[in-house]
Tab-separated table of C-alpha atoms in Angstrom:
chain	number	residue	atom	x	y	z
H	18	MET	CA	7.711	8.616	53.554
H	19	ASN	CA	4.384	9.441	54.797
H	20	MET	CA	1.829	8.701	52.152
H	21	ASP	CA	-0.963	8.738	54.597
H	22	THR	CA	-3.825	11.594	53.195
H	23	SER	CA	-6.449	11.350	55.841
H	24	SER	CA	-4.013	13.649	57.609
H	25	GLY	CA	-5.005	15.805	54.837
H	26	PHE	CA	-1.648	16.013	53.405
H	27	ASP	CA	-1.206	14.579	50.492
H	28	LYS	CA	2.620	14.408	49.636
H	29	ALA	CA	2.561	12.914	46.542
H	30	TRP	CA	0.044	15.124	45.031
H	31	MET	CA	2.067	18.421	45.928
H	32	LEU	CA	5.369	17.342	44.860
H	33	ASN	CA	3.305	16.689	41.446
H	34	GLN	CA	2.009	20.725	41.748
H	35	ILE	CA	5.189	21.496	42.290
H	36	GLY	CA	7.367	19.846	39.851
H	37	GLY	CA	8.683	17.370	42.320
H	38	ASP	CA	10.701	19.816	44.601
H	39	LEU	CA	11.219	18.572	47.722
H	40	GLY	CA	13.011	21.387	48.780
H	41	LEU	CA	10.235	23.938	47.982
H	42	LEU	CA	7.474	21.673	49.466
H	43	HIS	CA	9.688	22.108	52.940
H	44	GLU	CA	10.124	25.821	52.401
H	45	VAL	CA	6.154	26.419	51.979
H	46	ALA	CA	5.549	24.264	54.948
H	47	LYS	CA	7.718	25.728	57.086
H	48	VAL	CA	5.718	29.339	56.170
H	49	PHE	CA	2.700	27.517	56.561
H	50	LEU	CA	3.592	26.345	60.159
H	51	ASP	CA	4.263	30.377	60.667
H	52	ASP	CA	1.514	31.673	59.601
H	53	TYR	CA	-1.533	29.083	60.093
H	54	PRO	CA	-2.551	30.660	63.802
H	55	ARG	CA	-2.991	33.697	62.293
H	56	LEU	CA	-5.165	32.451	59.956
H	57	GLN	CA	-6.993	30.398	63.050
H	58	GLU	CA	-7.268	33.583	65.015
H	59	GLN	CA	-9.149	35.455	62.166
H	60	ILE	CA	-11.785	32.496	61.987
H	61	ASN	CA	-12.072	32.745	65.607
H	62	LEU	CA	-12.354	36.759	66.176
H	63	ALA	CA	-15.281	36.729	63.351
H	64	LEU	CA	-16.977	33.773	64.573
H	65	GLN	CA	-17.093	35.627	68.140
H	66	ALA	CA	-18.177	38.867	66.184
H	67	GLN	CA	-20.140	36.879	64.427
H	68	ASP	CA	-19.085	38.891	61.432
H	69	SER	CA	-20.236	36.814	57.937
H	70	THR	CA	-18.134	38.906	55.901
H	71	ALA	CA	-14.716	38.624	57.332
H	72	LEU	CA	-15.163	34.915	58.506
H	73	TYR	CA	-15.961	34.572	54.423
H	74	SER	CA	-12.509	36.672	53.999
H	75	ALA	CA	-10.704	33.999	56.678
H	76	ALA	CA	-11.887	30.794	55.709
H	77	HIS	CA	-11.509	31.727	51.789
H	78	ALA	CA	-7.610	32.552	53.311
H	79	MET	CA	-7.471	29.234	54.890
H	80	LYS	CA	-8.667	27.249	51.871
H	81	SER	CA	-6.071	29.307	49.846
H	82	ALA	CA	-3.470	28.130	52.035
H	83	VAL	CA	-4.194	24.346	52.848
H	84	GLY	CA	-5.283	23.789	49.381
H	85	ASN	CA	-1.291	23.590	48.551
H	86	PHE	CA	-0.858	20.600	50.714
H	87	GLY	CA	-3.621	18.733	48.820
H	88	ALA	CA	-5.779	18.731	52.072
H	89	LYS	CA	-9.031	17.957	49.923
H	90	ALA	CA	-11.203	17.659	53.371
H	91	ALA	CA	-10.155	21.283	55.269
H	92	VAL	CA	-11.155	22.989	51.284
H	93	ASN	CA	-14.102	21.229	51.792
H	94	THR	CA	-14.849	22.385	55.000
H	95	ALA	CA	-13.398	25.345	54.109
H	96	GLN	CA	-15.785	25.747	51.227
H	97	SER	CA	-19.098	24.745	53.091
H	98	LEU	CA	-18.211	27.340	55.555
H	99	GLU	CA	-17.840	30.174	52.653
H	100	ARG	CA	-21.195	28.937	51.246
H	101	ALA	CA	-22.940	29.264	54.810
H	102	CYS	CA	-21.211	32.679	55.205
H	103	LYS	CA	-22.840	33.846	51.594
H	104	ASP	CA	-25.943	32.120	52.948
H	105	GLY	CA	-26.184	34.469	56.225
H	106	ASP	CA	-26.472	30.649	57.444
H	107	ALA	CA	-24.857	31.698	61.401
H	108	ALA	CA	-26.073	28.681	62.948
H	109	ALA	CA	-23.907	26.678	60.871
H	110	TYR	CA	-20.876	28.648	61.705
H	111	PRO	CA	-19.448	27.373	65.169
H	112	ALA	CA	-19.710	23.420	63.669
H	113	LEU	CA	-17.868	24.280	60.373
H	114	ALA	CA	-15.529	26.708	62.071
H	115	ALA	CA	-14.633	23.668	64.617
H	116	ALA	CA	-14.540	21.142	61.924
H	117	LEU	CA	-12.070	23.546	59.730
H	118	LEU	CA	-9.681	24.293	62.698
H	119	GLN	CA	-9.926	20.829	63.590
H	120	GLY	CA	-8.811	19.752	60.304
H	121	VAL	CA	-6.078	22.452	59.798
H	122	GLU	CA	-4.079	21.417	62.814
H	123	THR	CA	-4.263	17.724	61.764
H	124	LEU	CA	-2.209	19.009	58.572
H	125	ALA	CA	0.194	21.086	60.698
H	126	GLN	CA	1.048	17.974	62.860
H	127	ALA	CA	1.221	16.167	59.845
H	128	LEU	CA	3.653	18.582	58.372
H	129	VAL	CA	5.726	19.523	61.730
H	130	LEU	CA	6.192	15.374	61.117
H	131	GLU	CA	7.448	15.869	57.699
H	132	LEU	CA	9.788	18.505	58.420
H	133	GLU	CA	11.526	16.160	61.314
H	134	HIS	CA	11.646	13.314	59.362
H	135	ASN	CA	13.564	15.363	56.645
H	136	ALA	CA	15.657	17.474	59.187
G	19	MET	CA	12.347	40.955	33.794
G	20	ASN	CA	10.306	42.926	36.818
G	21	ILE	CA	7.770	40.872	38.245
G	22	VAL	CA	5.454	41.697	40.835
G	23	ILE	CA	3.126	39.168	42.944
G	24	VAL	CA	0.615	40.784	45.066
G	25	GLU	CA	-1.049	38.426	47.264
G	26	ASP	CA	-2.377	38.367	51.106
G	27	THR	CA	-1.510	34.775	51.878
G	28	PRO	CA	1.716	33.998	52.827
G	29	VAL	CA	2.173	30.477	51.991
G	30	ASN	CA	1.117	31.290	48.098
G	31	LEU	CA	3.364	34.304	48.114
G	32	VAL	CA	6.101	32.285	48.653
G	33	LEU	CA	5.526	29.521	46.772
G	34	MET	CA	4.999	31.610	43.427
G	35	GLN	CA	8.158	33.545	44.361
G	36	ASN	CA	10.032	30.190	44.329
G	37	LEU	CA	8.452	29.484	41.029
G	38	VAL	CA	9.201	32.171	39.377
G	39	LYS	CA	12.932	32.165	40.560
G	40	ARG	CA	13.089	28.508	39.222
G	41	LEU	CA	11.753	30.775	35.883
G	42	GLY	CA	15.061	32.347	35.225
G	43	ASP	CA	16.777	35.638	36.335
G	44	HIS	CA	13.862	37.748	37.103
G	45	ASP	CA	13.410	40.663	39.688
G	46	CYS	CA	10.471	39.447	42.044
G	47	LYS	CA	8.618	42.058	44.343
G	48	LEU	CA	6.099	40.714	46.898
G	49	PHE	CA	3.723	42.328	48.521
G	50	SER	CA	1.012	41.308	50.845
G	51	GLU	CA	-1.042	44.443	50.786
G	52	PRO	CA	-3.127	45.641	47.731
G	53	GLU	CA	-2.696	49.159	48.152
G	54	LEU	CA	1.332	48.804	48.481
G	55	GLY	CA	1.528	46.763	45.366
G	56	LEU	CA	-0.672	48.926	43.478
G	57	ALA	CA	1.239	52.071	44.336
G	58	TRP	CA	4.723	50.461	43.717
G	59	CYS	CA	3.184	49.502	40.035
G	60	MET	CA	2.259	52.749	39.400
G	61	ALA	CA	5.862	54.248	40.310
G	62	ASP	CA	7.785	51.498	38.802
G	63	ALA	CA	5.974	49.717	35.920
G	64	PRO	CA	6.957	46.182	36.038
G	65	ASP	CA	7.063	44.009	33.247
G	66	LEU	CA	4.515	41.247	34.721
G	67	ILE	CA	2.005	41.733	37.601
G	68	ILE	CA	0.342	38.166	39.177
G	69	VAL	CA	-2.301	39.522	41.504
G	70	ASP	CA	-4.734	37.228	43.677
G	71	TYR	CA	-7.956	37.693	43.826
G	72	MET	CA	-9.381	37.665	47.230
G	73	MET	CA	-7.893	39.722	49.273
G	74	PRO	CA	-9.010	42.411	52.161
G	75	ARG	CA	-10.006	46.107	51.067
G	76	MET	CA	-8.640	45.668	47.554
G	77	ASP	CA	-9.622	42.801	45.484
G	78	GLY	CA	-8.160	41.670	42.332
G	79	LEU	CA	-10.529	43.064	40.086
G	80	GLU	CA	-10.269	46.871	41.615
G	81	PHE	CA	-6.631	46.253	41.541
G	82	ILE	CA	-6.540	45.434	37.448
G	83	ARG	CA	-9.247	48.180	37.401
G	84	HIS	CA	-7.082	50.810	39.291
G	85	CYS	CA	-3.883	49.488	36.696
G	86	ARG	CA	-5.761	49.570	33.492
G	87	ALA	CA	-6.980	53.367	34.233
G	88	SER	CA	-3.207	54.344	34.524
G	89	GLU	CA	-1.396	55.274	31.335
G	90	GLN	CA	1.819	53.394	32.548
G	91	LEU	CA	0.173	50.246	33.500
G	92	GLY	CA	-2.720	50.294	30.454
G	93	ASN	CA	-1.559	47.337	28.635
G	94	LEU	CA	0.762	45.655	30.560
G	95	PRO	CA	0.354	41.649	31.105
G	96	ILE	CA	-1.816	40.669	34.259
G	97	LEU	CA	-2.424	37.550	35.533
G	98	MET	CA	-5.035	36.680	38.161
G	99	VAL	CA	-5.053	33.836	40.293
G	100	THR	CA	-8.436	32.347	41.306
G	101	ALA	CA	-10.009	28.836	42.145
G	102	ALA	CA	-10.827	27.171	38.424
G	103	ALA	CA	-14.536	26.771	39.645
G	104	ASP	CA	-14.613	30.421	39.907
G	105	LYS	CA	-16.469	31.166	36.829
G	106	GLU	CA	-18.319	34.388	37.070
G	107	ILE	CA	-15.060	36.169	39.120
G	108	ARG	CA	-13.090	34.933	35.714
G	109	TYR	CA	-15.703	36.701	33.342
G	110	ALA	CA	-15.603	39.576	36.167
G	111	ALA	CA	-11.883	39.774	35.837
G	112	LEU	CA	-11.663	39.584	31.740
G	113	GLU	CA	-14.155	42.312	31.700
G	114	ALA	CA	-11.879	44.273	34.091
G	115	GLY	CA	-8.420	43.506	31.775
G	116	ALA	CA	-6.980	40.799	33.355
G	117	THR	CA	-4.806	38.704	30.274
G	118	ASP	CA	-4.711	35.534	31.984
G	119	PHE	CA	-5.811	33.433	34.903
G	120	LEU	CA	-3.729	31.250	37.142
G	121	THR	CA	-5.629	28.799	39.017
G	122	LYS	CA	-5.413	27.861	42.801
G	123	PRO	CA	-3.935	25.503	44.071
G	124	ILE	CA	-0.843	26.710	41.896
G	125	ASP	CA	0.275	24.086	39.800
G	126	LYS	CA	3.962	24.483	38.339
G	127	ASN	CA	2.416	22.443	35.229
G	128	GLU	CA	0.392	25.597	34.352
G	129	PHE	CA	1.765	28.140	36.377
G	130	ASN	CA	5.332	27.971	34.347
G	131	PRO	CA	4.030	28.146	30.947
G	132	ARG	CA	1.073	30.751	31.736
G	133	VAL	CA	4.138	33.315	32.952
G	134	ARG	CA	6.369	32.444	29.917
G	135	ASN	CA	3.626	33.216	27.832
G	136	MET	CA	3.440	36.521	29.850
G	137	LEU	CA	7.158	37.191	29.859
G	138	ALA	CA	7.093	36.851	25.820
G	139	LEU	CA	4.258	38.918	25.652
G	140	ARG	CA	5.890	41.636	27.442
G	141	GLU	CA	9.033	41.167	25.842
G	142	SER	CA	7.637	41.635	22.105
G	143	MET	CA	5.819	44.361	23.533
G	144	ILE	CA	9.078	46.067	24.027
G	145	ALA	CA	10.378	45.179	21.125
G	146	GLU	CA	7.403	46.846	19.265
G	147	THR	CA	8.376	50.048	21.475
G	148	ARG	CA	11.771	50.083	20.374
G	149	ARG	CA	11.123	49.466	16.793
G	150	ALA	CA	8.489	52.827	16.958
G	151	ASP	CA	11.090	54.462	18.925
G	152	LEU	CA	13.701	53.843	16.384
G	153	LEU	CA	11.561	54.184	13.265
G	154	ALA	CA	9.925	57.914	14.750
G	155	GLU	CA	14.043	59.043	15.347
G	156	GLU	CA	15.357	57.734	11.780
G	157	VAL	CA	12.272	59.817	10.155
G	158	ARG	CA	13.513	62.558	12.612
G	159	LYS	CA	16.737	62.143	11.217
G	160	ALA	CA	15.880	62.014	7.828
G	161	THR	CA	13.553	65.073	7.836
G	162	GLU	CA	16.158	67.203	9.483
G	163	GLU	CA	18.343	66.233	7.098
G	164	ILE	CA	16.169	66.896	4.287
G	165	HIS	CA	15.940	70.271	6.020
G	166	ALA	CA	19.173	71.477	6.536
G	167	ARG	CA	19.579	70.798	2.778
G	168	GLU	CA	16.902	72.919	2.073
G	169	ARG	CA	18.736	75.736	4.686
G	170	GLU	CA	21.934	75.099	2.751
G	171	THR	CA	20.304	75.044	-0.728
G	172	VAL	CA	18.565	78.297	0.093
G	173	MET	CA	21.789	80.204	1.624
G	174	ARG	CA	23.376	79.088	-1.822
G	175	LEU	CA	21.084	81.061	-3.626
G	176	ALA	CA	21.335	83.806	-1.693
G	177	LYS	CA	24.717	83.657	-1.678
G	178	ALA	CA	24.846	83.716	-5.585
G	179	ALA	CA	23.146	87.023	-5.850
G	180	GLU	CA	25.004	88.662	-3.414
G	181	PHE	CA	27.885	87.696	-6.131
G	182	ARG	CA	25.929	90.435	-7.890
G	183	ASP	CA	25.632	93.171	-5.496
G	184	PRO	CA	27.844	95.526	-3.703
G	185	GLU	CA	25.523	94.832	-0.481
G	186	THR	CA	28.596	92.186	0.692
G	187	GLY	CA	29.471	91.000	4.151
G	188	TYR	CA	26.820	90.108	6.289
G	189	HIS	CA	24.222	92.124	5.077
G	190	ILE	CA	22.019	88.832	4.574
G	191	LEU	CA	22.328	87.105	7.834
G	192	ARG	CA	21.643	90.912	9.509
G	193	MET	CA	18.673	91.594	7.595
G	194	ALA	CA	17.415	88.287	8.273
G	195	SER	CA	17.776	88.199	11.796
G	196	TYR	CA	16.306	91.944	12.027
G	197	SER	CA	13.090	90.498	9.789
G	198	ALA	CA	13.138	87.440	12.818
G	199	ALA	CA	13.349	89.957	15.618
G	200	ILE	CA	10.351	92.087	14.437
G	201	ALA	CA	8.542	88.982	13.348
G	202	ARG	CA	8.894	87.847	16.971
G	203	GLN	CA	8.083	91.061	18.806
G	204	ILE	CA	4.662	91.549	16.648
G	205	GLY	CA	3.858	87.684	17.845
G	206	LEU	CA	3.898	85.493	14.781
G	207	PRO	CA	3.707	81.865	15.701
G	208	PRO	CA	7.571	80.395	15.966
G	209	PRO	CA	7.679	78.058	13.008
G	210	MET	CA	6.789	81.347	10.881
G	211	VAL	CA	9.613	83.319	12.515
G	212	GLU	CA	11.813	80.423	11.873
G	213	GLN	CA	10.888	79.942	8.214
G	214	LEU	CA	11.169	83.849	7.918
G	215	LEU	CA	14.594	83.532	9.332
G	216	GLN	CA	15.614	81.282	6.368
G	217	ALA	CA	13.585	82.787	3.321
G	218	ALA	CA	14.585	86.737	4.085
G	219	PRO	CA	17.994	86.074	2.809
G	220	MET	CA	16.870	85.467	-0.852
G	221	HIS	CA	15.202	88.970	-0.871
G	222	ASP	CA	17.016	90.464	-3.551
G	223	VAL	CA	17.615	86.800	-5.744
G	224	GLY	CA	16.432	88.475	-8.824
G	225	LYS	CA	19.310	90.843	-9.369
G	226	LEU	CA	20.733	87.449	-10.659
G	227	GLY	CA	18.864	88.558	-14.085
G	228	THR	CA	19.751	92.759	-13.382
G	229	PRO	CA	21.888	93.346	-16.251
G	230	ASP	CA	25.876	94.359	-15.274
G	231	HIS	CA	25.909	97.746	-16.637
G	232	ILE	CA	22.872	98.585	-13.999
G	233	LEU	CA	23.360	96.835	-10.892
G	234	LEU	CA	26.814	97.925	-11.260
G	235	LYS	CA	26.637	101.872	-12.385
G	236	PRO	CA	28.427	103.206	-9.816
G	237	GLY	CA	26.387	106.895	-10.881
G	238	LYS	CA	22.566	107.466	-10.802
G	239	LEU	CA	20.515	105.285	-12.653
G	240	THR	CA	17.861	107.030	-15.371
G	241	PRO	CA	14.311	106.332	-15.155
G	242	GLU	CA	14.742	103.541	-17.290
G	243	GLU	CA	17.637	101.841	-15.972
G	244	PHE	CA	15.809	102.147	-12.579
G	245	GLU	CA	12.745	100.438	-14.169
G	246	ILE	CA	15.013	97.170	-14.958
G	247	MET	CA	16.272	97.711	-11.632
G	248	ARG	CA	13.188	97.420	-9.595
G	249	GLN	CA	12.353	94.108	-11.774
G	250	HIS	CA	14.605	92.201	-9.786
G	251	THR	CA	11.515	91.588	-7.371
G	252	VAL	CA	9.586	90.195	-10.340
G	253	ILE	CA	12.611	88.125	-11.521
G	254	GLY	CA	13.154	87.053	-7.983
G	255	TYR	CA	9.369	85.657	-7.758
G	256	GLU	CA	9.985	84.210	-11.190
G	257	ILE	CA	12.712	82.050	-9.946
G	258	LEU	CA	11.446	81.040	-6.380
G	259	LYS	CA	7.619	80.629	-7.035
G	260	ASN	CA	5.215	77.603	-7.447
G	261	SER	CA	8.068	75.228	-4.989
G	262	THR	CA	6.394	72.661	-2.516
G	263	SER	CA	9.161	73.923	0.120
G	264	PRO	CA	7.129	76.022	2.413
G	265	VAL	CA	10.380	78.412	3.022
G	266	LEU	CA	10.758	78.749	-0.836
G	267	GLN	CA	7.182	79.898	-0.614
G	268	LEU	CA	7.546	82.076	1.248
G	269	ALA	CA	10.877	83.416	-0.241
G	270	ALA	CA	9.173	84.140	-3.242
G	271	GLU	CA	6.775	86.405	-1.551
G	272	ILE	CA	9.338	88.446	0.310
G	273	ALA	CA	11.246	88.635	-2.996
G	274	LEU	CA	8.058	90.150	-5.016
G	275	THR	CA	7.113	92.486	-2.213
G	276	HIS	CA	9.805	93.731	-0.097
G	277	HIS	CA	9.948	97.160	-2.405
G	278	GLU	CA	6.552	97.681	-1.661
G	279	LYS	CA	5.393	100.495	0.379
G	280	PHE	CA	2.760	100.749	3.301
G	281	ASP	CA	1.199	103.803	1.653
G	282	GLY	CA	0.785	102.068	-1.976
G	283	SER	CA	3.907	103.958	-3.331
G	284	GLY	CA	6.410	100.959	-3.884
G	285	TYR	CA	6.949	98.316	-6.546
G	286	PRO	CA	6.544	96.291	-8.485
G	287	HIS	CA	2.659	96.280	-7.723
G	288	ALA	CA	2.018	99.483	-5.682
G	289	GLN	CA	0.619	97.626	-3.384
G	290	GLN	CA	-0.779	99.013	-0.450
G	291	GLY	CA	-1.531	98.518	3.556
G	292	GLU	CA	-2.020	95.021	4.630
G	293	ALA	CA	-2.656	93.897	0.739
G	294	ILE	CA	1.235	93.450	1.194
G	295	PRO	CA	2.138	90.362	2.703
G	296	ILE	CA	3.031	90.668	6.302
G	297	SER	CA	6.607	88.900	5.396
G	298	GLY	CA	7.073	91.846	2.640
G	299	ARG	CA	6.094	94.490	5.144
G	300	ILE	CA	9.016	93.232	7.851
G	301	VAL	CA	11.240	92.594	5.523
G	302	ALA	CA	11.068	96.068	4.061
G	303	VAL	CA	12.346	97.669	7.448
G	304	ALA	CA	15.041	95.343	8.150
G	305	ASP	CA	16.574	96.140	4.677
G	306	VAL	CA	16.004	99.529	4.633
G	307	PHE	CA	17.664	99.535	7.959
G	308	ASP	CA	20.541	97.540	7.411
G	309	ALA	CA	21.247	99.361	3.738
G	310	LEU	CA	20.922	102.766	6.003
G	311	THR	CA	23.383	101.287	8.459
G	312	SER	CA	25.768	100.062	6.211
G	313	VAL	CA	28.814	101.390	4.317
G	314	ARG	CA	28.047	101.529	0.754
G	315	PRO	CA	30.678	103.032	-2.274
G	316	TYR	CA	28.502	106.155	-2.572
G	317	LYS	CA	27.791	107.016	1.299
G	318	GLN	CA	28.892	106.150	4.756
G	319	ALA	CA	27.052	103.915	6.911
G	320	TRP	CA	24.654	105.867	9.143
G	321	ASP	CA	24.966	106.052	12.689
G	322	LEU	CA	22.212	103.617	14.424
G	323	ASP	CA	20.005	106.044	16.264
G	324	VAL	CA	19.900	108.257	13.429
G	325	ALA	CA	18.806	104.974	11.179
G	326	ARG	CA	16.529	104.180	13.863
G	327	ASN	CA	14.258	107.511	13.912
G	328	TYR	CA	14.754	107.896	10.444
G	329	VAL	CA	12.781	104.144	10.198
G	330	MET	CA	10.128	105.795	12.680
G	331	GLU	CA	9.617	108.525	10.791
G	332	GLN	CA	8.601	106.619	7.705
G	333	THR	CA	5.723	105.109	9.566
G	334	GLY	CA	2.648	104.781	7.769
G	335	SER	CA	4.187	105.891	4.652
G	336	HIS	CA	6.898	103.703	3.819
G	337	PHE	CA	6.403	101.093	6.510
G	338	ASP	CA	3.710	99.085	8.367
G	339	PRO	CA	2.934	100.989	11.531
G	340	ALA	CA	2.594	97.390	13.307
G	341	CYS	CA	6.493	96.379	12.197
G	342	THR	CA	8.141	99.681	13.277
G	343	GLU	CA	6.651	99.890	16.808
G	344	ALA	CA	8.133	96.171	16.848
G	345	PHE	CA	11.218	97.251	15.157
G	346	ASP	CA	11.322	100.011	17.880
G	347	ALA	CA	10.529	97.448	21.034
G	348	CYS	CA	12.856	95.221	20.037
G	349	TRP	CA	15.854	97.614	19.933
G	350	GLU	CA	18.152	96.082	22.091
G	351	GLU	CA	17.889	92.802	19.931
G	352	ILE	CA	18.767	95.368	16.982
G	353	LEU	CA	21.475	96.615	18.653
G	354	GLU	CA	22.921	93.017	19.716
G	355	ILE	CA	22.616	91.658	15.919
G	356	HIS	CA	24.391	94.665	14.404
G	357	ALA	CA	26.855	94.169	16.719
G	358	LYS	CA	27.268	90.097	16.418
G	359	TYR	CA	27.355	90.418	12.124
G	360	ARG	CA	29.371	93.524	12.220
G	361	ASP	CA	31.386	93.871	8.630
G	362	GLU	CA	34.718	94.444	8.654
G	363	PRO	CA	35.936	97.893	7.725
G	364	GLN	CA	38.345	95.757	4.956
G	365	SER	CA	35.776	94.088	3.280
G	366	VAL	CA	33.900	96.801	2.093
């Protein structure tokens, strides 16, 4: 069992959140893996357009999704990006967005492994 | 129960759907677009709505405001999903009408009890509505029963008077129906027309107090006898007056005034014009017309058109012009009533 939370995936925490239902955990992980490229693209498009409102929404949606897996680092980065968007601190967008996308990618890889291990 | 979840992030949507499924046999409807969710809720009125705060185009607050402004979703349980730290948003959600909150990330230990509470709330709302409907139905039935008994009492009273009178057969039904037709034509409100229909049969109830030798006398009455005969109006009034029932109050008024004439030459009080209650003026036309067109021991039934002309000729003298005008205008209906309640020849 992979209990390493540096990947952003905190399996023990998530199982506690959903009543120990491993089947549900896997179902939700699959949905996330299908959906997260869309969320990443939303972030990239908003970043290119320098659209603070869109970037805020995209960061919020990503935070809301990854939060379910106990990805605390990614959640914190998303929150920082949200705050930057609210403050209109455009200079901070690229670095925060890059960090968020990287964190999400790491989480996704951990979820792929989780699914493979339990296939 | 019918549960709607409105949430634009698929992961959360699936997570909540699964938690709801495990709670029991509930129908779960999912919407990732708030506008579609709102439209469905407006049309199908679910039992519980779970709505995310942050959504594109329409946020959870606006969604809830739309629900609360509608009649069908005005007091439905609504759970709003927010991050625990969003205190300002929670205040705004309460202001908008959210019933309770769910915290993100979704936590089964919180999700299940809160959803169950909302469903219990909904169940008691439904039970209360059902009780209220049931009670209203019982009251309606009880009231209807009282009215039916009142109608029955009234009809029995009218029948009692009928036994004392040579005017047999369908007389009271016909004259009551003529009265209602005229009242309707004049434009009296429907409840008043209905009351008149019920009250008119008692117009001659005072004949219970008229001595047999006068009531059943085959020949012409002497002036003294006629004076006693006239008293049936006052006796009828005395029998029926001071009732709390609107129908009997109206019946008392009719009994007293149905022999008054528009020009003041009637009895018992020689009232004139609109000093005579409208009920008395209407019943006067109906009663005379039916007497003319019915067979009596001392006369044949008049031809309907002849009787109609006679009534019209008495406009302004015996009858209120408004009543004869209405009588003339609803002639087709008068004919229908006459045909419907035709006395059998042998019953006369």
